[in-house]
Amino acid sequence: MSEAPEPMPTEPLKEPAQSSEDLPVQGDTCLNCEHPVEAAFCPQCGQSTRDLRISFKSLAHDFMGDVFTFDSKLFRTLKPLFIKPGALTESFMLGHRVRFVPPLRLFIFSSLIFFVTIHYSMPINRDIVIKTDAETTEQGVDDPNKPTDQATDNQDPDTEQPNPASPAKNKKHKFNVDTGLEGNDTFLGRKINELVKRQEARFEHLDEDEAARLFVNQLFRVLSKALLLIMPLFALFLKLLYIRRDPFYLDHLIFAFHYHAFLFVFITCVIIFNLIFDGTWVVVSTVLSCIFVPQVYMYLSLKRVYQQGWIRTLVKYFLLMTCYFGTMIPFASIIALLAFLTA
């Protein structure tokens, strides 16, 4: 009778090697609750056991790595954003997200560049900078023809004539803001009317240029925050128009972020082009490009992302623009009123 084969000796099972991130770095106890730890996180409170106290060299290295990573992602993002309308949103909907700048970050970054550019390109703010530089230069130069203080004191005030070439300072202007709430007896109506009257009296004591600069700067500050409220509304319009399509609401929101990011970057480039070059052809080309390019871009983006026919996309494009601009008109009035009340 043959003997049964002896079982092969088996080696004891080895525990899987722990990675460097799984090993405790700060010691054998948690620095937060002093519980014994054997992994990357404390089993008692959940705090990480990794030592976050790094050197300045490591901090600078991480910072530069993040900067260059953002730069490389930015260039990879701007190329499809400009050359292929809707391609960036399509890539995000397919799951290609790591290589590009996140939509919300791209929207905030482009809007920041846009508002900074338009702020310093406005004639009101540019005149303030030019006047300040000129006044600083004049204060450091002595005018030999300037009358002395003694001659000024001996001059008869009755014979002093104003210089017609110098602009009148502290000139008061009458401000009248029509809110459409005059005679409104509700609490909100009375409160708004009181604030408007108070601001009208305040603006009357300001110079015309100073009042305009104050209002416009505050208008852009309010608008930059209000645009974040418009994005969900724009995405809601897209959701209603394409309610039978597969994309989720978040996909429509990504579309809204990408379209408005393109709008900000494009208008910023147009403003810079308008500052560099001068002439009638520049004004005409600027106006035409700002009117037609965003509309064509929107239509091509809808066609690519939602993949419907040309005619159906055209109909939904007009419906979207009607809802969008129909909402923006009263929204712009509210923004202007808030800017005036908070200036």
PDB file of N, CA and C in Angstrom, residues 42-124:
ATOM      1  N   CYS A  42      -4.594  58.182  13.736  1.00  0.00           N
ATOM      2  CA  CYS A  42      -4.910  57.736  15.088  1.00  0.00           C
ATOM      3  C   CYS A  42      -6.265  57.032  15.092  1.00  0.00           C
ATOM      4  N   PRO A  43      -6.365  55.816  15.666  1.00  0.00           N
ATOM      5  CA  PRO A  43      -7.663  55.130  15.698  1.00  0.00           C
ATOM      6  C   PRO A  43      -8.654  55.743  16.676  1.00  0.00           C
ATOM      7  N   GLN A  44      -8.164  56.592  17.561  1.00  0.00           N
ATOM      8  CA  GLN A  44      -9.040  57.198  18.556  1.00  0.00           C
ATOM      9  C   GLN A  44      -9.679  58.493  18.057  1.00  0.00           C
ATOM     10  N   CYS A  45      -8.864  59.439  17.558  1.00  0.00           N
ATOM     11  CA  CYS A  45      -9.388  60.746  17.139  1.00  0.00           C
ATOM     12  C   CYS A  45      -9.287  60.985  15.641  1.00  0.00           C
ATOM     13  N   GLY A  46      -8.538  60.156  14.923  1.00  0.00           N
ATOM     14  CA  GLY A  46      -8.446  60.297  13.476  1.00  0.00           C
ATOM     15  C   GLY A  46      -7.392  61.265  12.988  1.00  0.00           C
ATOM     16  N   GLN A  47      -6.595  61.851  13.884  1.00  0.00           N
ATOM     17  CA  GLN A  47      -5.570  62.802  13.451  1.00  0.00           C
ATOM     18  C   GLN A  47      -4.424  62.078  12.762  1.00  0.00           C
ATOM     19  N   SER A  48      -3.886  62.724  11.721  1.00  0.00           N
ATOM     20  CA  SER A  48      -2.762  62.148  10.997  1.00  0.00           C
ATOM     21  C   SER A  48      -1.516  62.133  11.879  1.00  0.00           C
ATOM     22  N   THR A  49      -0.730  61.067  11.731  1.00  0.00           N
ATOM     23  CA  THR A  49       0.496  60.946  12.516  1.00  0.00           C
ATOM     24  C   THR A  49       1.705  61.511  11.797  1.00  0.00           C
ATOM     25  N   ARG A  50       1.520  62.039  10.615  1.00  0.00           N
ATOM     26  CA  ARG A  50       2.640  62.602   9.865  1.00  0.00           C
ATOM     27  C   ARG A  50       3.038  63.949  10.459  1.00  0.00           C
ATOM     28  N   ASP A  51       4.313  64.200  10.489  1.00  0.00           N
ATOM     29  CA  ASP A  51       4.836  65.445  11.043  1.00  0.00           C
ATOM     30  C   ASP A  51       4.700  66.547   9.995  1.00  0.00           C
ATOM     31  N   LEU A  52       3.866  67.538  10.303  1.00  0.00           N
ATOM     32  CA  LEU A  52       3.626  68.634   9.368  1.00  0.00           C
ATOM     33  C   LEU A  52       4.604  69.779   9.549  1.00  0.00           C
ATOM     34  N   ARG A  53       5.505  69.682  10.485  1.00  0.00           N
ATOM     35  CA  ARG A  53       6.508  70.726  10.688  1.00  0.00           C
ATOM     36  C   ARG A  53       7.663  70.478   9.720  1.00  0.00           C
ATOM     37  N   ILE A  54       7.623  71.193   8.599  1.00  0.00           N
ATOM     38  CA  ILE A  54       8.633  71.006   7.562  1.00  0.00           C
ATOM     39  C   ILE A  54       9.526  72.232   7.505  1.00  0.00           C
ATOM     40  N   SER A  55      10.661  72.067   6.877  1.00  0.00           N
ATOM     41  CA  SER A  55      11.613  73.164   6.767  1.00  0.00           C
ATOM     42  C   SER A  55      11.149  74.165   5.719  1.00  0.00           C
ATOM     43  N   PHE A  56      11.777  75.339   5.750  1.00  0.00           N
ATOM     44  CA  PHE A  56      11.443  76.364   4.762  1.00  0.00           C
ATOM     45  C   PHE A  56      11.805  75.897   3.357  1.00  0.00           C
ATOM     46  N   LYS A  57      12.874  75.127   3.227  1.00  0.00           N
ATOM     47  CA  LYS A  57      13.271  74.609   1.922  1.00  0.00           C
ATOM     48  C   LYS A  57      12.199  73.698   1.350  1.00  0.00           C
ATOM     49  N   SER A  58      11.660  72.818   2.194  1.00  0.00           N
ATOM     50  CA  SER A  58      10.599  71.926   1.721  1.00  0.00           C
ATOM     51  C   SER A  58       9.333  72.702   1.390  1.00  0.00           C
ATOM     52  N   LEU A  59       9.039  73.718   2.204  1.00  0.00           N
ATOM     53  CA  LEU A  59       7.862  74.537   1.938  1.00  0.00           C
ATOM     54  C   LEU A  59       8.000  75.286   0.617  1.00  0.00           C
ATOM     55  N   ALA A  60       9.179  75.863   0.365  1.00  0.00           N
ATOM     56  CA  ALA A  60       9.407  76.565  -0.899  1.00  0.00           C
ATOM     57  C   ALA A  60       9.358  75.602  -2.076  1.00  0.00           C
ATOM     58  N   HIS A  61       9.893  74.388  -1.869  1.00  0.00           N
ATOM     59  CA  HIS A  61       9.862  73.389  -2.946  1.00  0.00           C
ATOM     60  C   HIS A  61       8.427  73.010  -3.289  1.00  0.00           C
ATOM     61  N   ASP A  62       7.595  72.786  -2.261  1.00  0.00           N
ATOM     62  CA  ASP A  62       6.193  72.449  -2.506  1.00  0.00           C
ATOM     63  C   ASP A  62       5.456  73.598  -3.175  1.00  0.00           C
ATOM     64  N   PHE A  63       5.750  74.824  -2.738  1.00  0.00           N
ATOM     65  CA  PHE A  63       5.080  75.987  -3.331  1.00  0.00           C
ATOM     66  C   PHE A  63       5.433  76.137  -4.809  1.00  0.00           C
ATOM     67  N   MET A  64       6.718  76.034  -5.137  1.00  0.00           N
ATOM     68  CA  MET A  64       7.126  76.157  -6.534  1.00  0.00           C
ATOM     69  C   MET A  64       6.566  75.017  -7.368  1.00  0.00           C
ATOM     70  N   GLY A  65       6.473  73.839  -6.768  1.00  0.00           N
ATOM     71  CA  GLY A  65       5.869  72.727  -7.495  1.00  0.00           C
ATOM     72  C   GLY A  65       4.412  72.983  -7.809  1.00  0.00           C
ATOM     73  N   ASP A  66       3.676  73.551  -6.832  1.00  0.00           N
ATOM     74  CA  ASP A  66       2.274  73.886  -7.078  1.00  0.00           C
ATOM     75  C   ASP A  66       2.136  74.971  -8.134  1.00  0.00           C
ATOM     76  N   VAL A  67       3.037  75.966  -8.111  1.00  0.00           N
ATOM     77  CA  VAL A  67       2.967  77.054  -9.091  1.00  0.00           C
ATOM     78  C   VAL A  67       3.195  76.540 -10.501  1.00  0.00           C
ATOM     79  N   PHE A  68       4.245  75.733 -10.680  1.00  0.00           N
ATOM     80  CA  PHE A  68       4.547  75.223 -12.019  1.00  0.00           C
ATOM     81  C   PHE A  68       3.493  74.223 -12.478  1.00  0.00           C
ATOM     82  N   THR A  69       2.927  73.480 -11.541  1.00  0.00           N
ATOM     83  CA  THR A  69       1.842  72.574 -11.912  1.00  0.00           C
ATOM     84  C   THR A  69       0.635  73.350 -12.381  1.00  0.00           C
ATOM     85  N   PHE A  70       0.316  74.453 -11.689  1.00  0.00           N
ATOM     86  CA  PHE A  70      -0.811  75.287 -12.104  1.00  0.00           C
ATOM     87  C   PHE A  70      -0.549  75.916 -13.464  1.00  0.00           C
ATOM     88  N   ASP A  71       0.707  76.362 -13.702  1.00  0.00           N
ATOM     89  CA  ASP A  71       1.038  76.959 -14.997  1.00  0.00           C
ATOM     90  C   ASP A  71       0.873  75.957 -16.129  1.00  0.00           C
ATOM     91  N   SER A  72       1.373  74.746 -15.932  1.00  0.00           N
ATOM     92  CA  SER A  72       1.248  73.740 -16.984  1.00  0.00           C
ATOM     93  C   SER A  72      -0.206  73.369 -17.220  1.00  0.00           C
ATOM     94  N   LYS A  73      -0.982  73.269 -16.142  1.00  0.00           N
ATOM     95  CA  LYS A  73      -2.405  72.987 -16.305  1.00  0.00           C
ATOM     96  C   LYS A  73      -3.129  74.144 -16.978  1.00  0.00           C
ATOM     97  N   LEU A  74      -2.699  75.363 -16.667  1.00  0.00           N
ATOM     98  CA  LEU A  74      -3.360  76.526 -17.252  1.00  0.00           C
ATOM     99  C   LEU A  74      -3.167  76.558 -18.761  1.00  0.00           C
ATOM    100  N   PHE A  75      -1.957  76.288 -19.233  1.00  0.00           N
ATOM    101  CA  PHE A  75      -1.713  76.280 -20.674  1.00  0.00           C
ATOM    102  C   PHE A  75      -2.480  75.151 -21.354  1.00  0.00           C
ATOM    103  N   ARG A  76      -2.539  73.989 -20.711  1.00  0.00           N
ATOM    104  CA  ARG A  76      -3.306  72.885 -21.289  1.00  0.00           C
ATOM    105  C   ARG A  76      -4.797  73.165 -21.263  1.00  0.00           C
ATOM    106  N   THR A  77      -5.243  74.030 -20.358  1.00  0.00           N
ATOM    107  CA  THR A  77      -6.668  74.358 -20.268  1.00  0.00           C
ATOM    108  C   THR A  77      -7.063  75.428 -21.272  1.00  0.00           C
ATOM    109  N   LEU A  78      -6.226  76.446 -21.434  1.00  0.00           N
ATOM    110  CA  LEU A  78      -6.578  77.562 -22.313  1.00  0.00           C
ATOM    111  C   LEU A  78      -6.613  77.155 -23.783  1.00  0.00           C
ATOM    112  N   LYS A  79      -5.819  76.173 -24.166  1.00  0.00           N
ATOM    113  CA  LYS A  79      -5.789  75.771 -25.575  1.00  0.00           C
ATOM    114  C   LYS A  79      -7.138  75.241 -26.045  1.00  0.00           C
ATOM    115  N   PRO A  80      -7.728  74.216 -25.401  1.00  0.00           N
ATOM    116  CA  PRO A  80      -9.062  73.790 -25.852  1.00  0.00           C
ATOM    117  C   PRO A  80     -10.150  74.805 -25.544  1.00  0.00           C
ATOM    118  N   LEU A  81      -9.938  75.623 -24.516  1.00  0.00           N
ATOM    119  CA  LEU A  81     -10.946  76.621 -24.176  1.00  0.00           C
ATOM    120  C   LEU A  81     -11.129  77.624 -25.302  1.00  0.00           C
ATOM    121  N   PHE A  82     -10.058  77.979 -25.993  1.00  0.00           N
ATOM    122  CA  PHE A  82     -10.128  78.981 -27.057  1.00  0.00           C
ATOM    123  C   PHE A  82     -10.285  78.357 -28.442  1.00  0.00           C
ATOM    124  N   ILE A  83      -9.563  77.288 -28.706  1.00  0.00           N
ATOM    125  CA  ILE A  83      -9.530  76.741 -30.064  1.00  0.00           C
ATOM    126  C   ILE A  83     -10.748  75.876 -30.362  1.00  0.00           C
ATOM    127  N   LYS A  84     -11.197  75.094 -29.394  1.00  0.00           N
ATOM    128  CA  LYS A  84     -12.309  74.164 -29.606  1.00  0.00           C
ATOM    129  C   LYS A  84     -13.426  74.476 -28.618  1.00  0.00           C
ATOM    130  N   PRO A  85     -14.425  75.249 -29.013  1.00  0.00           N
ATOM    131  CA  PRO A  85     -15.526  75.582 -28.096  1.00  0.00           C
ATOM    132  C   PRO A  85     -16.252  74.328 -27.614  1.00  0.00           C
ATOM    133  N   GLY A  86     -16.357  74.197 -26.307  1.00  0.00           N
ATOM    134  CA  GLY A  86     -17.053  73.066 -25.712  1.00  0.00           C
ATOM    135  C   GLY A  86     -16.193  71.845 -25.480  1.00  0.00           C
ATOM    136  N   ALA A  87     -14.970  71.808 -26.033  1.00  0.00           N
ATOM    137  CA  ALA A  87     -14.125  70.620 -25.882  1.00  0.00           C
ATOM    138  C   ALA A  87     -13.675  70.425 -24.443  1.00  0.00           C
ATOM    139  N   LEU A  88     -13.416  71.515 -23.738  1.00  0.00           N
ATOM    140  CA  LEU A  88     -12.972  71.411 -22.345  1.00  0.00           C
ATOM    141  C   LEU A  88     -14.083  70.840 -21.470  1.00  0.00           C
ATOM    142  N   THR A  89     -15.296  71.320 -21.656  1.00  0.00           N
ATOM    143  CA  THR A  89     -16.430  70.781 -20.895  1.00  0.00           C
ATOM    144  C   THR A  89     -16.672  69.323 -21.245  1.00  0.00           C
ATOM    145  N   GLU A  90     -16.539  68.988 -22.516  1.00  0.00           N
ATOM    146  CA  GLU A  90     -16.712  67.601 -22.948  1.00  0.00           C
ATOM    147  C   GLU A  90     -15.683  66.689 -22.294  1.00  0.00           C
ATOM    148  N   SER A  91     -14.447  67.152 -22.171  1.00  0.00           N
ATOM    149  CA  SER A  91     -13.409  66.353 -21.524  1.00  0.00           C
ATOM    150  C   SER A  91     -13.720  66.132 -20.049  1.00  0.00           C
ATOM    151  N   PHE A  92     -14.224  67.152 -19.379  1.00  0.00           N
ATOM    152  CA  PHE A  92     -14.591  67.000 -17.968  1.00  0.00           C
ATOM    153  C   PHE A  92     -15.750  66.026 -17.809  1.00  0.00           C
ATOM    154  N   MET A  93     -16.706  66.070 -18.716  1.00  0.00           N
ATOM    155  CA  MET A  93     -17.842  65.155 -18.634  1.00  0.00           C
ATOM    156  C   MET A  93     -17.421  63.713 -18.896  1.00  0.00           C
ATOM    157  N   LEU A  94     -16.332  63.510 -19.642  1.00  0.00           N
ATOM    158  CA  LEU A  94     -15.806  62.170 -19.893  1.00  0.00           C
ATOM    159  C   LEU A  94     -14.865  61.698 -18.794  1.00  0.00           C
ATOM    160  N   GLY A  95     -14.592  62.552 -17.825  1.00  0.00           N
ATOM    161  CA  GLY A  95     -13.752  62.167 -16.695  1.00  0.00           C
ATOM    162  C   GLY A  95     -12.311  62.589 -16.795  1.00  0.00           C
ATOM    163  N   HIS A  96     -11.938  63.356 -17.825  1.00  0.00           N
ATOM    164  CA  HIS A  96     -10.549  63.815 -17.974  1.00  0.00           C
ATOM    165  C   HIS A  96     -10.374  65.122 -17.200  1.00  0.00           C
ATOM    166  N   ARG A  97     -10.066  65.014 -15.920  1.00  0.00           N
ATOM    167  CA  ARG A  97     -10.062  66.195 -15.061  1.00  0.00           C
ATOM    168  C   ARG A  97      -8.681  66.567 -14.536  1.00  0.00           C
ATOM    169  N   VAL A  98      -7.792  65.612 -14.379  1.00  0.00           N
ATOM    170  CA  VAL A  98      -6.526  65.868 -13.700  1.00  0.00           C
ATOM    171  C   VAL A  98      -5.640  66.816 -14.497  1.00  0.00           C
ATOM    172  N   ARG A  99      -5.671  66.725 -15.810  1.00  0.00           N
ATOM    173  CA  ARG A  99      -4.749  67.513 -16.633  1.00  0.00           C
ATOM    174  C   ARG A  99      -5.163  68.967 -16.764  1.00  0.00           C
ATOM    175  N   PHE A 100      -6.377  69.329 -16.347  1.00  0.00           N
ATOM    176  CA  PHE A 100      -6.887  70.681 -16.547  1.00  0.00           C
ATOM    177  C   PHE A 100      -7.083  71.392 -15.206  1.00  0.00           C
ATOM    178  N   VAL A 101      -7.193  72.720 -15.286  1.00  0.00           N
ATOM    179  CA  VAL A 101      -7.518  73.527 -14.107  1.00  0.00           C
ATOM    180  C   VAL A 101      -8.981  73.286 -13.747  1.00  0.00           C
ATOM    181  N   PRO A 102      -9.309  73.085 -12.478  1.00  0.00           N
ATOM    182  CA  PRO A 102     -10.710  72.895 -12.094  1.00  0.00           C
ATOM    183  C   PRO A 102     -11.585  74.056 -12.555  1.00  0.00           C
ATOM    184  N   PRO A 103     -12.837  73.775 -12.932  1.00  0.00           N
ATOM    185  CA  PRO A 103     -13.702  74.825 -13.509  1.00  0.00           C
ATOM    186  C   PRO A 103     -13.899  76.030 -12.600  1.00  0.00           C
ATOM    187  N   LEU A 104     -14.155  75.802 -11.308  1.00  0.00           N
ATOM    188  CA  LEU A 104     -14.386  76.925 -10.402  1.00  0.00           C
ATOM    189  C   LEU A 104     -13.126  77.771 -10.244  1.00  0.00           C
ATOM    190  N   ARG A 105     -11.971  77.125 -10.127  1.00  0.00           N
ATOM    191  CA  ARG A 105     -10.719  77.873 -10.010  1.00  0.00           C
ATOM    192  C   ARG A 105     -10.426  78.657 -11.287  1.00  0.00           C
ATOM    193  N   LEU A 106     -10.721  78.069 -12.439  1.00  0.00           N
ATOM    194  CA  LEU A 106     -10.524  78.767 -13.711  1.00  0.00           C
ATOM    195  C   LEU A 106     -11.443  79.975 -13.809  1.00  0.00           C
ATOM    196  N   PHE A 107     -12.681  79.823 -13.348  1.00  0.00           N
ATOM    197  CA  PHE A 107     -13.634  80.935 -13.377  1.00  0.00           C
ATOM    198  C   PHE A 107     -13.172  82.072 -12.473  1.00  0.00           C
ATOM    199  N   ILE A 108     -12.743  81.757 -11.257  1.00  0.00           N
ATOM    200  CA  ILE A 108     -12.302  82.791 -10.319  1.00  0.00           C
ATOM    201  C   ILE A 108     -11.031  83.468 -10.825  1.00  0.00           C
ATOM    202  N   PHE A 109     -10.097  82.692 -11.339  1.00  0.00           N
ATOM    203  CA  PHE A 109      -8.841  83.255 -11.839  1.00  0.00           C
ATOM    204  C   PHE A 109      -9.087  84.188 -13.026  1.00  0.00           C
ATOM    205  N   SER A 110      -9.903  83.761 -13.985  1.00  0.00           N
ATOM    206  CA  SER A 110     -10.180  84.592 -15.162  1.00  0.00           C
ATOM    207  C   SER A 110     -10.972  85.838 -14.795  1.00  0.00           C
ATOM    208  N   SER A 111     -11.923  85.723 -13.870  1.00  0.00           N
ATOM    209  CA  SER A 111     -12.685  86.901 -13.456  1.00  0.00           C
ATOM    210  C   SER A 111     -11.802  87.895 -12.709  1.00  0.00           C
ATOM    211  N   LEU A 112     -10.845  87.396 -11.922  1.00  0.00           N
ATOM    212  CA  LEU A 112      -9.922  88.290 -11.217  1.00  0.00           C
ATOM    213  C   LEU A 112      -9.070  89.073 -12.209  1.00  0.00           C
ATOM    214  N   ILE A 113      -8.525  88.394 -13.210  1.00  0.00           N
ATOM    215  CA  ILE A 113      -7.729  89.071 -14.237  1.00  0.00           C
ATOM    216  C   ILE A 113      -8.582  90.085 -14.991  1.00  0.00           C
ATOM    217  N   PHE A 114      -9.818  89.734 -15.265  1.00  0.00           N
ATOM    218  CA  PHE A 114     -10.711  90.629 -16.006  1.00  0.00           C
ATOM    219  C   PHE A 114     -10.995  91.905 -15.229  1.00  0.00           C
ATOM    220  N   PHE A 115     -11.358  91.782 -13.962  1.00  0.00           N
ATOM    221  CA  PHE A 115     -11.727  92.961 -13.182  1.00  0.00           C
ATOM    222  C   PHE A 115     -10.512  93.838 -12.880  1.00  0.00           C
ATOM    223  N   VAL A 116      -9.352  93.231 -12.674  1.00  0.00           N
ATOM    224  CA  VAL A 116      -8.145  94.038 -12.476  1.00  0.00           C
ATOM    225  C   VAL A 116      -7.810  94.813 -13.741  1.00  0.00           C
ATOM    226  N   THR A 117      -7.926  94.168 -14.892  1.00  0.00           N
ATOM    227  CA  THR A 117      -7.625  94.837 -16.165  1.00  0.00           C
ATOM    228  C   THR A 117      -8.594  95.968 -16.441  1.00  0.00           C
ATOM    229  N   ILE A 118      -9.875  95.715 -16.265  1.00  0.00           N
ATOM    230  CA  ILE A 118     -10.863  96.746 -16.574  1.00  0.00           C
ATOM    231  C   ILE A 118     -10.817  97.876 -15.556  1.00  0.00           C
ATOM    232  N   HIS A 119     -10.372  97.583 -14.335  1.00  0.00           N
ATOM    233  CA  HIS A 119     -10.261  98.631 -13.317  1.00  0.00           C
ATOM    234  C   HIS A 119      -9.183  99.645 -13.693  1.00  0.00           C
ATOM    235  N   TYR A 120      -8.009  99.154 -14.065  1.00  0.00           N
ATOM    236  CA  TYR A 120      -6.900 100.056 -14.374  1.00  0.00           C
ATOM    237  C   TYR A 120      -6.948 100.601 -15.795  1.00  0.00           C
ATOM    238  N   SER A 121      -7.842 100.085 -16.624  1.00  0.00           N
ATOM    239  CA  SER A 121      -7.970 100.617 -17.980  1.00  0.00           C
ATOM    240  C   SER A 121      -9.044 101.681 -18.100  1.00  0.00           C
ATOM    241  N   MET A 122      -9.844 101.864 -17.050  1.00  0.00           N
ATOM    242  CA  MET A 122     -10.899 102.874 -17.110  1.00  0.00           C
ATOM    243  C   MET A 122     -10.291 104.271 -17.060  1.00  0.00           C
ATOM    244  N   PRO A 123     -10.818 105.220 -17.855  1.00  0.00           N
ATOM    245  CA  PRO A 123     -10.261 106.585 -17.862  1.00  0.00           C
ATOM    246  C   PRO A 123     -10.306 107.259 -16.503  1.00  0.00           C
ATOM    247  N   ILE A 124     -11.316 106.943 -15.688  1.00  0.00           N
ATOM    248  CA  ILE A 124     -11.437 107.585 -14.373  1.00  0.00           C
ATOM    249  C   ILE A 124     -10.249 107.220 -13.502  1.00  0.00           C
TER     250      ILE A 124
END
